[in-house]
Coordinates of C-alpha atoms in Angstrom, one line a residue:
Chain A
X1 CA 13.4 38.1 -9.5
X2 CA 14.2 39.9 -12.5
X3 CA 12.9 37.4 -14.6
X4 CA 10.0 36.7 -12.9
X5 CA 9.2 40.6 -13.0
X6 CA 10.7 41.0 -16.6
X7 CA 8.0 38.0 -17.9
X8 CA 4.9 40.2 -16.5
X9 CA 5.1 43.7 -17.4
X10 CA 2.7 45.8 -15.6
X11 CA 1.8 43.3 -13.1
X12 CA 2.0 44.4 -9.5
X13 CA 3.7 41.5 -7.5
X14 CA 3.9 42.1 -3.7
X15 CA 7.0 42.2 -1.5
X16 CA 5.4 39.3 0.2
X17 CA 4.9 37.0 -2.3
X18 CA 9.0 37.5 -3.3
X19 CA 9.3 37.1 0.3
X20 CA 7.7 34.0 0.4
X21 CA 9.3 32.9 -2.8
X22 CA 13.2 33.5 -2.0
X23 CA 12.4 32.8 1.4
X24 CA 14.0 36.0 2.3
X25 CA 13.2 38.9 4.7
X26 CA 11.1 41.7 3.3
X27 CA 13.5 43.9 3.9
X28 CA 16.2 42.6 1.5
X29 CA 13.7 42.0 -1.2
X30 CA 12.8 45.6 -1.0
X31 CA 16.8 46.3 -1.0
X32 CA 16.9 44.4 -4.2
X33 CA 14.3 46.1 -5.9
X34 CA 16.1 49.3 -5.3
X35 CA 18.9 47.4 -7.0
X36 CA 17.3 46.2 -9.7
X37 CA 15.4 49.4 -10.3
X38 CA 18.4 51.3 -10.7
X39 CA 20.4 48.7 -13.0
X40 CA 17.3 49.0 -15.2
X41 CA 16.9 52.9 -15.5
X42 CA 20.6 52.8 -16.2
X43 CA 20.3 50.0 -19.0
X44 CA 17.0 52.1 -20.3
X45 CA 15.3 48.5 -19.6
X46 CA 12.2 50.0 -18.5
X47 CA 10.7 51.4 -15.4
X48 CA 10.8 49.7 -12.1
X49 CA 7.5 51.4 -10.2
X50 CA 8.2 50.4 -6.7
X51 CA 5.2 50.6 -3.9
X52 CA 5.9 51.2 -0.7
X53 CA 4.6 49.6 2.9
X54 CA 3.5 46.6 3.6
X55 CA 0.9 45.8 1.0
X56 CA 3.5 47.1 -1.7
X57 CA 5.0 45.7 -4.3
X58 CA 7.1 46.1 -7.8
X59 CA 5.6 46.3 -11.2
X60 CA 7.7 46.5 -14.3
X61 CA 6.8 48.8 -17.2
X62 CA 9.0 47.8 -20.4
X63 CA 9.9 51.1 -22.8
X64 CA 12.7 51.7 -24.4
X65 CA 15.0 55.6 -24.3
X66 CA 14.9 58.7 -27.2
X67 CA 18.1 57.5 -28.3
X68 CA 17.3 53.8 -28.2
X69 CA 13.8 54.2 -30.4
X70 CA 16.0 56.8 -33.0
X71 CA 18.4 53.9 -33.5
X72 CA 16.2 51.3 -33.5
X73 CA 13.9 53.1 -36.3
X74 CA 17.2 54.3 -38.0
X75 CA 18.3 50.5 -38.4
X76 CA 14.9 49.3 -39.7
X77 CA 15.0 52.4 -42.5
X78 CA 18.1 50.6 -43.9
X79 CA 17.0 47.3 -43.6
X80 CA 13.8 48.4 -45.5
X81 CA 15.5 50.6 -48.2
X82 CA 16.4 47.3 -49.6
X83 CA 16.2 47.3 -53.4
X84 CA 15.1 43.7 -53.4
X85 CA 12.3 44.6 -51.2
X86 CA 10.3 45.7 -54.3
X87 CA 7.1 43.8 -55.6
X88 CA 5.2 44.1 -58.2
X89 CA 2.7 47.0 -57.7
X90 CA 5.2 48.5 -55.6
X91 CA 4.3 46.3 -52.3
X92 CA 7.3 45.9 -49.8
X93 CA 8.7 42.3 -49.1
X94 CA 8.7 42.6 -44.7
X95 CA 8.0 38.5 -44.2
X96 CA 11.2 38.0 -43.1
X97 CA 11.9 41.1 -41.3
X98 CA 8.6 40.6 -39.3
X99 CA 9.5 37.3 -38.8
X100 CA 12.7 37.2 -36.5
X101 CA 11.9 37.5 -32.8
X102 CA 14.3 40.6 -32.1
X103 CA 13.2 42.7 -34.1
X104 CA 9.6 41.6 -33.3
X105 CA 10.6 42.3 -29.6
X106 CA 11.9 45.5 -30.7
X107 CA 8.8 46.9 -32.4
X108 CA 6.9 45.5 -29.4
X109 CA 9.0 47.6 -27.2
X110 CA 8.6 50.7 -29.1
X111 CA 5.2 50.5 -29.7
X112 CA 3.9 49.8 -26.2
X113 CA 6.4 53.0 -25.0
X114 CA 4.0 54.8 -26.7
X115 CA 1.3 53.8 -24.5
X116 CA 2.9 53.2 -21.5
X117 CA 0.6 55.5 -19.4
X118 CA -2.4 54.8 -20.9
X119 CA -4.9 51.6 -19.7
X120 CA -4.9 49.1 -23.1
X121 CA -7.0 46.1 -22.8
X122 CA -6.6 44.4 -25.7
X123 CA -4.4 44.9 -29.2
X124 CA -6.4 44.1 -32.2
X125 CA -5.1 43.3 -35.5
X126 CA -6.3 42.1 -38.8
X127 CA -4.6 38.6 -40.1
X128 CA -2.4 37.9 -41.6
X129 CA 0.8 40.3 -41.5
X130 CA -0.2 42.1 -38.5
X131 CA -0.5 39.1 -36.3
X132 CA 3.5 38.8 -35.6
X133 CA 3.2 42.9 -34.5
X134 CA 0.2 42.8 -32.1
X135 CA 1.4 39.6 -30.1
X136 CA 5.1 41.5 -29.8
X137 CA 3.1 44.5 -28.9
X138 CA 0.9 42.4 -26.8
X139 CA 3.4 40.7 -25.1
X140 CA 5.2 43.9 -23.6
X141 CA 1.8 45.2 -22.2
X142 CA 0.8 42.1 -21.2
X143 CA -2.4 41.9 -22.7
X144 CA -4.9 39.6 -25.1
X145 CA -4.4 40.4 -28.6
X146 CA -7.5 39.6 -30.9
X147 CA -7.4 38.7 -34.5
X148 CA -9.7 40.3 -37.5
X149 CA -10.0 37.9 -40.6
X150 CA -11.2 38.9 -44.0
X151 CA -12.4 35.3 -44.9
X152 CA -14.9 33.8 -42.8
X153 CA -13.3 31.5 -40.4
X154 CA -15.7 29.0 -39.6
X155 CA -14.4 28.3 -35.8
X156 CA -15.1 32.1 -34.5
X157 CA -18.4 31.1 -33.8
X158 CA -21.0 34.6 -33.9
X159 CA -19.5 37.2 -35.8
X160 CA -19.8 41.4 -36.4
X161 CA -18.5 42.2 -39.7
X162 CA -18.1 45.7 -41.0
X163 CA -17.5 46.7 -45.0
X164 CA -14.9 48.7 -45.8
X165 CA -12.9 50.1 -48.9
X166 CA -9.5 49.2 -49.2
X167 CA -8.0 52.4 -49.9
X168 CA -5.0 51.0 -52.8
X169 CA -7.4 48.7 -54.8
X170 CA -10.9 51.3 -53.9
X171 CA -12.9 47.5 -53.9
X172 CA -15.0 47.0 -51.2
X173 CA -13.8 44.3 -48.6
X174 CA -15.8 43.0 -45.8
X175 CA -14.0 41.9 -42.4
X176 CA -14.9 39.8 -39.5
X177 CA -14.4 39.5 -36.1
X178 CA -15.7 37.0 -33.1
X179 CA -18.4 38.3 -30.9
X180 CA -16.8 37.1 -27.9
X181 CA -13.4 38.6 -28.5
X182 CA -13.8 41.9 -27.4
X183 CA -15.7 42.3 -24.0
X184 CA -17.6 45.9 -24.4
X185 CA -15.9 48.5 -22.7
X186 CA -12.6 47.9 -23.4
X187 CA -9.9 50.3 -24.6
X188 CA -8.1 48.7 -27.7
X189 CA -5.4 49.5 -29.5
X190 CA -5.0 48.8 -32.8
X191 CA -1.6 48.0 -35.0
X192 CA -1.3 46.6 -38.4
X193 CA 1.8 46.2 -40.6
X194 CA 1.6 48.7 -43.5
X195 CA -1.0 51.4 -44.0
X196 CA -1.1 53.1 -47.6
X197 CA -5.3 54.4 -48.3
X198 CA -6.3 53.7 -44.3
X199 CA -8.8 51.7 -45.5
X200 CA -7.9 48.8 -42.8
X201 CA -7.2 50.4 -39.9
X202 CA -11.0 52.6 -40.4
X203 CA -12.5 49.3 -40.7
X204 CA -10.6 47.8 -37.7
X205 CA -12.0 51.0 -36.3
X206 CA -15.7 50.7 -36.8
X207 CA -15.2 47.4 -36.0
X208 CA -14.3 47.9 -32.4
X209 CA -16.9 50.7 -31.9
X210 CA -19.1 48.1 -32.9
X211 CA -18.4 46.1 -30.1
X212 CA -19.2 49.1 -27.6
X213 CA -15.3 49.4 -27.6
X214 CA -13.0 52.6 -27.9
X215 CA -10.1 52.8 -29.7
X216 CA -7.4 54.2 -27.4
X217 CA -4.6 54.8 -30.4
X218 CA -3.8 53.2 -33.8
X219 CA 0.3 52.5 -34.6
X220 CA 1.4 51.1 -37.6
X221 CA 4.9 49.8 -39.0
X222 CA 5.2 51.2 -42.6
X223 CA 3.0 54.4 -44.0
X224 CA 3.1 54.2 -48.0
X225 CA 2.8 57.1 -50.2
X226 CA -0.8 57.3 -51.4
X227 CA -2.4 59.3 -54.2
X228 CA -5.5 61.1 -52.6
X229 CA -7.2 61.4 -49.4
X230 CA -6.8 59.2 -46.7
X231 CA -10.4 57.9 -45.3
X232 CA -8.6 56.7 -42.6
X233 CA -8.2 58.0 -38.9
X234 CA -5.4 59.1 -37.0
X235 CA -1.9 57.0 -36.4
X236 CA 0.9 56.5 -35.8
X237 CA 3.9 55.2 -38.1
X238 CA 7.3 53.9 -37.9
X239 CA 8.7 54.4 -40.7
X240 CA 7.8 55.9 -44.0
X241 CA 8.1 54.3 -47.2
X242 CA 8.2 54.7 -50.7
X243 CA 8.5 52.7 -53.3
X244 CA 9.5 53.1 -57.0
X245 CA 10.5 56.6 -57.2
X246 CA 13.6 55.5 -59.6
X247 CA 14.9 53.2 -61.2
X248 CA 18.3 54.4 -59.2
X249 CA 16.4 54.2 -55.9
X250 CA 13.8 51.2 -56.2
X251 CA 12.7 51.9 -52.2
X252 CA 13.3 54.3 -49.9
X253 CA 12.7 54.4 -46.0
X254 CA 12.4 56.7 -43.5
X255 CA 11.5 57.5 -40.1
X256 CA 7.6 57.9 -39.7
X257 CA 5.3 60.6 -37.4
X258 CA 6.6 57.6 -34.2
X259 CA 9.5 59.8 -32.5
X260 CA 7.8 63.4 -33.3
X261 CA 4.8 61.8 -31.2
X262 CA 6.2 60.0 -28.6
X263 CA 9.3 61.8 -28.2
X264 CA 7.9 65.2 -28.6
X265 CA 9.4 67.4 -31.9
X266 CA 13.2 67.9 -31.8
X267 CA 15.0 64.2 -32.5
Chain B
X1 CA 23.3 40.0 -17.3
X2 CA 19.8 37.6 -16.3
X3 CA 18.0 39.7 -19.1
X4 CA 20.6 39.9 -22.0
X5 CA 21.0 36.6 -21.7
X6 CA 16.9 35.4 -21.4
X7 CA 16.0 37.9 -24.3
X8 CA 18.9 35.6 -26.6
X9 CA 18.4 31.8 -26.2
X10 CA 20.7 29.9 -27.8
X11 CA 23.7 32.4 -28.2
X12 CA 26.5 32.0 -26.7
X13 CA 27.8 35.9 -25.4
X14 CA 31.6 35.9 -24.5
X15 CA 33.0 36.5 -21.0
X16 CA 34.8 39.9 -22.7
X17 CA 31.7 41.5 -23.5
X18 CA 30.2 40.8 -20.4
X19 CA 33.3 42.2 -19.0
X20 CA 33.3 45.3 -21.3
X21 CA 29.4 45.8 -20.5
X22 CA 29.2 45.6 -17.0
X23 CA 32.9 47.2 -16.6
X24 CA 33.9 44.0 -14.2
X25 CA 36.9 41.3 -14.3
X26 CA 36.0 38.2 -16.0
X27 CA 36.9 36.0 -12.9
X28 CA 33.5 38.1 -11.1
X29 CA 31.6 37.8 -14.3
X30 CA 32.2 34.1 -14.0
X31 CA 31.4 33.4 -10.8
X32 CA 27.6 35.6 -11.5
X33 CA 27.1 33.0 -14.0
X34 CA 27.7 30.1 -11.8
X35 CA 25.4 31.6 -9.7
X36 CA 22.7 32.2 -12.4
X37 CA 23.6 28.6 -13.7
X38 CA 22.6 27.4 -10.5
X39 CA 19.3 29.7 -9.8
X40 CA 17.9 29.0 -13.4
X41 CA 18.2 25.1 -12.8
X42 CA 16.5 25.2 -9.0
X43 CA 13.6 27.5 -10.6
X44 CA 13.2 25.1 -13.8
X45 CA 14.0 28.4 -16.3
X46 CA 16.9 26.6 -18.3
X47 CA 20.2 25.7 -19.2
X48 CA 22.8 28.0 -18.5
X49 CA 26.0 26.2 -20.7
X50 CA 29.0 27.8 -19.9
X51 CA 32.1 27.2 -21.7
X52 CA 35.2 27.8 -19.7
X53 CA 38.6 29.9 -20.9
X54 CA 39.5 33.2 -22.6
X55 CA 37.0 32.2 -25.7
X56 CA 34.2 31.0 -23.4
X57 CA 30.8 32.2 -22.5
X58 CA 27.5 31.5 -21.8
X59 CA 24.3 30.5 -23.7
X60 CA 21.2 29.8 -22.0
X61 CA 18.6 27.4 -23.7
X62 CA 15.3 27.9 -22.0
X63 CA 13.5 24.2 -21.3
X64 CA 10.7 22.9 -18.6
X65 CA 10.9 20.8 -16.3
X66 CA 8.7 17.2 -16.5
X67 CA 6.5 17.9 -13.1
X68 CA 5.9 21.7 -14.2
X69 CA 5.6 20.5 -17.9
X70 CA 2.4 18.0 -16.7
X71 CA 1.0 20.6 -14.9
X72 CA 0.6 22.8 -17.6
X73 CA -0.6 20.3 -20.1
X74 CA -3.2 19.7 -17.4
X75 CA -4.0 23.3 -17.3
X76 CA -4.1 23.8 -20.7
X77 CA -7.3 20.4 -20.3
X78 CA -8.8 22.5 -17.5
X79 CA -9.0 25.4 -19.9
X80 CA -10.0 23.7 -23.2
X81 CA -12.6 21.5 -21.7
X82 CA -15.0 24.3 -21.6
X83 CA -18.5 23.3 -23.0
X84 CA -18.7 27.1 -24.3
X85 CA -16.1 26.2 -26.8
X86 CA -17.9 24.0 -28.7
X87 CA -18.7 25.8 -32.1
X88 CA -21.1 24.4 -34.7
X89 CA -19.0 20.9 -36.7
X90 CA -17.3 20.3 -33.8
X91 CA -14.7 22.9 -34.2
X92 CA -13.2 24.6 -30.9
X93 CA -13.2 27.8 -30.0
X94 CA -9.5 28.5 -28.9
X95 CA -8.5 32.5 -29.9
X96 CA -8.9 33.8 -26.7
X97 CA -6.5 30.9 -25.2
X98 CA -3.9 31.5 -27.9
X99 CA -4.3 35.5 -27.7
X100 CA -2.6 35.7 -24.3
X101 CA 1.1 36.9 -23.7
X102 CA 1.5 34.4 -21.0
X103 CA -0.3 31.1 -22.4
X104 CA 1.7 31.7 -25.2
X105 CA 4.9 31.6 -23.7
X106 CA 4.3 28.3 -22.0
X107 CA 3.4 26.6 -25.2
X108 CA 6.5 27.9 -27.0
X109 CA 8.2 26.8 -23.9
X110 CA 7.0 23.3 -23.8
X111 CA 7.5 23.1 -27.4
X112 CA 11.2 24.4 -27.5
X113 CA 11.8 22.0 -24.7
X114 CA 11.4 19.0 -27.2
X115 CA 13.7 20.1 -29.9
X116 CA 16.4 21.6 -27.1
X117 CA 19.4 19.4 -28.4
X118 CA 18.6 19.6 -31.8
X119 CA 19.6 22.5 -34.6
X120 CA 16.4 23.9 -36.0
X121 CA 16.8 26.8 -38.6
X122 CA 12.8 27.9 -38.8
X123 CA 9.6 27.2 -37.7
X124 CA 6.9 27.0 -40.2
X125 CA 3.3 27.4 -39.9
X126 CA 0.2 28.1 -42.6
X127 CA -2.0 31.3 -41.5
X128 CA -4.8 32.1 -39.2
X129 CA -4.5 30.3 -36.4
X130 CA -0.9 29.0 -36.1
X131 CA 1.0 32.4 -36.1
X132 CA 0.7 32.9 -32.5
X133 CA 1.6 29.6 -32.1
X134 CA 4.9 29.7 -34.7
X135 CA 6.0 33.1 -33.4
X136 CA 5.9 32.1 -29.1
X137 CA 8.0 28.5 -30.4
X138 CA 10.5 30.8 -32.8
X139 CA 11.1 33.3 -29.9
X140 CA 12.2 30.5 -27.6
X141 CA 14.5 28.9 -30.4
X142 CA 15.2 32.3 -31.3
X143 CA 15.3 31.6 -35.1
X144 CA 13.2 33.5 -37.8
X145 CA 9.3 32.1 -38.2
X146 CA 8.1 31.8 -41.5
X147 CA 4.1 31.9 -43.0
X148 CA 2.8 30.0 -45.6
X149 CA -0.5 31.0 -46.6
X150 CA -3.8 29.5 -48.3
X151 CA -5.0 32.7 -50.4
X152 CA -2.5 34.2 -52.4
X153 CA -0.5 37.1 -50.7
X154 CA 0.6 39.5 -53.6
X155 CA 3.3 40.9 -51.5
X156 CA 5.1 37.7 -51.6
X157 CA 7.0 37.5 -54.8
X158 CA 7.7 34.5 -56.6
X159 CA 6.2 31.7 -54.4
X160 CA 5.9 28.0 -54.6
X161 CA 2.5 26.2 -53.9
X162 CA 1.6 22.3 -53.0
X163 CA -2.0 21.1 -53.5
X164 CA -3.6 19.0 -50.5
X165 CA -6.3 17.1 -48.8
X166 CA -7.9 19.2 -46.4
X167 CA -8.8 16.1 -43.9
X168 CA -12.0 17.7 -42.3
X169 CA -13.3 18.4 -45.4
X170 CA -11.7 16.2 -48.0
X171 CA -11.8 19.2 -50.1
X172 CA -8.6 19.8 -52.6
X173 CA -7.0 23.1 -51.3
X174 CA -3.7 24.8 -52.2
X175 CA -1.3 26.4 -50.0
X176 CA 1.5 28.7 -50.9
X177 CA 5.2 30.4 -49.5
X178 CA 7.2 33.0 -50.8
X179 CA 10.3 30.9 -53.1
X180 CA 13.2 33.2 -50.6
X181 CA 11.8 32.3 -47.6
X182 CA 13.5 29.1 -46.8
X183 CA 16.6 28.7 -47.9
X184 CA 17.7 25.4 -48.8
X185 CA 19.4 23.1 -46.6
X186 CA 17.4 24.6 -43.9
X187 CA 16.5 22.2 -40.8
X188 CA 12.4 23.5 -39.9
X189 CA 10.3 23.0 -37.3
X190 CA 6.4 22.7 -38.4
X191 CA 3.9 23.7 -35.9
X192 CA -0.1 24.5 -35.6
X193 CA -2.8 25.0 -34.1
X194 CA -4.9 21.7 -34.2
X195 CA -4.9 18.8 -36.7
X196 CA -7.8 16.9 -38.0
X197 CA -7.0 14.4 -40.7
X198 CA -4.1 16.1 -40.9
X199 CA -3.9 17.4 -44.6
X200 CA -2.3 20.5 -43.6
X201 CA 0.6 19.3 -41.8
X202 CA 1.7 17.0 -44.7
X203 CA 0.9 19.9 -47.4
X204 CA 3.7 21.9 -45.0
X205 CA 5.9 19.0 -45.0
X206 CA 5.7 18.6 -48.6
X207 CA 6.3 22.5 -49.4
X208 CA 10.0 22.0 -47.2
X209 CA 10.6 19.5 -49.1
X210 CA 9.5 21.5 -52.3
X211 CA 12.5 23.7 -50.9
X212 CA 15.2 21.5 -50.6
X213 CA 14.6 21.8 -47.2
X214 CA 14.3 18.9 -44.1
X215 CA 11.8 18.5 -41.5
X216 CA 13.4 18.6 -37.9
X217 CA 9.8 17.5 -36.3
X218 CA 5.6 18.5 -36.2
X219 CA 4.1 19.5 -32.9
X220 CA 0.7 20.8 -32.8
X221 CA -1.7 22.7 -29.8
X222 CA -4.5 20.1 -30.4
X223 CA -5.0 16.8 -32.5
X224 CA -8.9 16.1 -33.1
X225 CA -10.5 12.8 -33.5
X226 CA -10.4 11.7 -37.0
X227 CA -13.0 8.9 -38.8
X228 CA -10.7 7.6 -41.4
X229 CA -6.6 7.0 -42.2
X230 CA -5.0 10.1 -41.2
X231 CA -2.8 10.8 -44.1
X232 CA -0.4 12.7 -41.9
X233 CA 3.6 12.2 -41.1
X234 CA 4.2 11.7 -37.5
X235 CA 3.3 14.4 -34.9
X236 CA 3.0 15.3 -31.5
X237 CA 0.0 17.4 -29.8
X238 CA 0.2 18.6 -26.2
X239 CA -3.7 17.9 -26.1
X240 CA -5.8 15.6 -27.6
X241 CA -9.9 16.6 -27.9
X242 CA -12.9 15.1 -28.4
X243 CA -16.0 17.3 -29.1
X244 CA -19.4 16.3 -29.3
X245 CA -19.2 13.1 -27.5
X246 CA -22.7 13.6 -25.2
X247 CA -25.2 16.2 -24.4
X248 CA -23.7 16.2 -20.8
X249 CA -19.9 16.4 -22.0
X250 CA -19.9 18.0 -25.4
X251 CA -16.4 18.4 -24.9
X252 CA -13.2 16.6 -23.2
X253 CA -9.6 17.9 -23.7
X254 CA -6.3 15.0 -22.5
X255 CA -2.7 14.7 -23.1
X256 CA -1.8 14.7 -26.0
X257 CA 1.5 12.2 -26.9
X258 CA 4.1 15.2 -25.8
X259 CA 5.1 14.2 -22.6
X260 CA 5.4 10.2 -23.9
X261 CA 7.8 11.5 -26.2
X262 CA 9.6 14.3 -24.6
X263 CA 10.3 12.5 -21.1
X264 CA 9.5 9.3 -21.9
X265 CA 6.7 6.5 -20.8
X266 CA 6.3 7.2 -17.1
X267 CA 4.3 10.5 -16.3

């Protein structure tokens, strides 16, 4: 049962079909549930909403605790403050951070806490280092993610493409998106990897309002430093970095706007 | 105790921290697990090992069974063989398929499945399309996932490239991966979306190799008909799809050669 609840977050499933299922009295599976709703509160595993009478039902909401989402973002601000981190041009080396599946599952949890009472249809991203975010962030909401692309990919069939200027090189970029990936109406979120002019996430933006969609928040790993005005709209961040500041202190990380605006102001 | 250990496949977690964790006598802690042993094999979740005395534990390896194995390849047919996926060349509309949370899963399940009893270090994949894919397999194995790419990705460092044959096109095309992203000696997993000639999955094998590294095995989504030789190393594809073959069926999705090869001749 916990599995089966824990693989399909936000999904009501009825008393009868775990009835049905365990072959057990109603009664017991709503005993269990009490169980299991307590055990998970405890652990900070998530919410257990629990609906009662006979067309009720459980429906698990993953988010993880204050404390929890300060620790997690602490540990990520060392990992990142990682001198060998540095590029050339001052970009950060995340491949292989974003690329292990706890700390994927981690940023997934953190990210769809802050959205936890809000309807999300759909995460959108833009390829190719925000792919490994949205489907972490997609998979805890339980919801499609859709992928932007910058080059035409030739298999997306009918496309709406929007211009925009990417806000650390100022050239003007052009990105791309299927017609038949986001149904109009929907309420998207949007997440991408690192944000330094906003240049991305504004054309992610238009790009959904294109498609008769509305953006319902925007949350992004890494914020950079960034030399002038941001075009860009409103987000959120998990951590803040910057880069090349010494030659002492090549990188330096630290928590983003995340826990002032899901947490409220005192950490 | 069913979550920690479904959110770590493949680790083994001591009786003593169970014990410490749950405040409760190893003997109790045991006999849970024999239970859990149990319910995950009638439910077709996995393998619970457990390793008896003082320095034993438990590590479950997630797997599917045969029956529910077929059934989802057949699924998976159902789903693909929509004529409204037929895109101009005879390419396949799939994002929307490998965009959901739960699709996802199952392939990585299916996939993970195959190389159960075998050490695999990293899964490997070129960008778009066989992220989603890479990431669902890696969180199964629960090992890192790593990206090679076909433009060049200034944030990756030093990197080291392979020319190849794209097969569909017979155009020359490079492809690319940051130099500290495998380490040598490393055992990898290739994965991706579909193969056509299959150009791309030798240009991954050959940038492993590039690394000092060795291939553990190649499993794609989809494997497309191909006029010619197919230059490729040895695979395996979950479906097999033809596009284009009459007005009346301009598409057809099969097996693939997965469950021949992961349970044998007999379906």
């Amino acid at each position: 049962m916990t599995r089966f609840l824990l693989e399909r977050p936000r999904t009501l499933v009825s008393l009868s079909f775990f009835a049905e299922r365990y072959e057990s009295a109603k009664s017991s599976i709503s005993e269990d549930l009490t169980i299991l709703k307590r055990t998970f509160q405890e652990r900070g595993t998530g919410l257990l909403e629990t609906l009662p009478g006979a067309a009720g039902g459980a429906r698990f909401i993953p988010y993880i605790l204050k404390e929890d989402a300060s620790e997690y973002i602490d540990y990520l601000c060392k990992e990142v403050s990682d001198s060998h981190r540095v590029m050339p041009g001052g970009y950060v080396y995340l491949s292989d951070l974003l690329g292990k599946p706890e700390v994927l599952r981690q940023i997934g949890r953190l990210i769809a806490t802050q959205y936890m009472n809000q309807t999300i249809d759909m995460v959108l991203t833009v390829s190719v280092k925000g792919i490994p975010i949205a489907q972490a962030v997609a998979e805890q909401l339980n919801v499609p993610f859709v992928i932007a692309r910058q080059d035409g990919a030739i298999t997306d069939g009918a496309t709406v493409s929007v211009n925009y200027v990417s806000g650390s090189s100022t050239a003007i970029e052009k990105m791309q998106i299927s017609k038949r990936a986001l149904p109009a109406g929907s309420r998207v979120l949007i997440v991408d990897d690192f944000v330094k002019g906003g240049g991305t996430i504004s054309g992610l933006a238009s790009l959904v309002r294109e498609l008769d969609c509305e953006v319902a928040g925007i949350t992004v790993f890494g914020e950079g430093r960034f030399n002038g005005e941001r075009q860009s709209e409103n987000f959120t961040s998990l951590l803040h970095v910057e880069t090349l500041q010494s030659e002492s202190e090549p990188i330096r990380a630290t928590p983003g706007n995340y826990m002032h605006r899901v947490f409220g102001n005192e950490r």
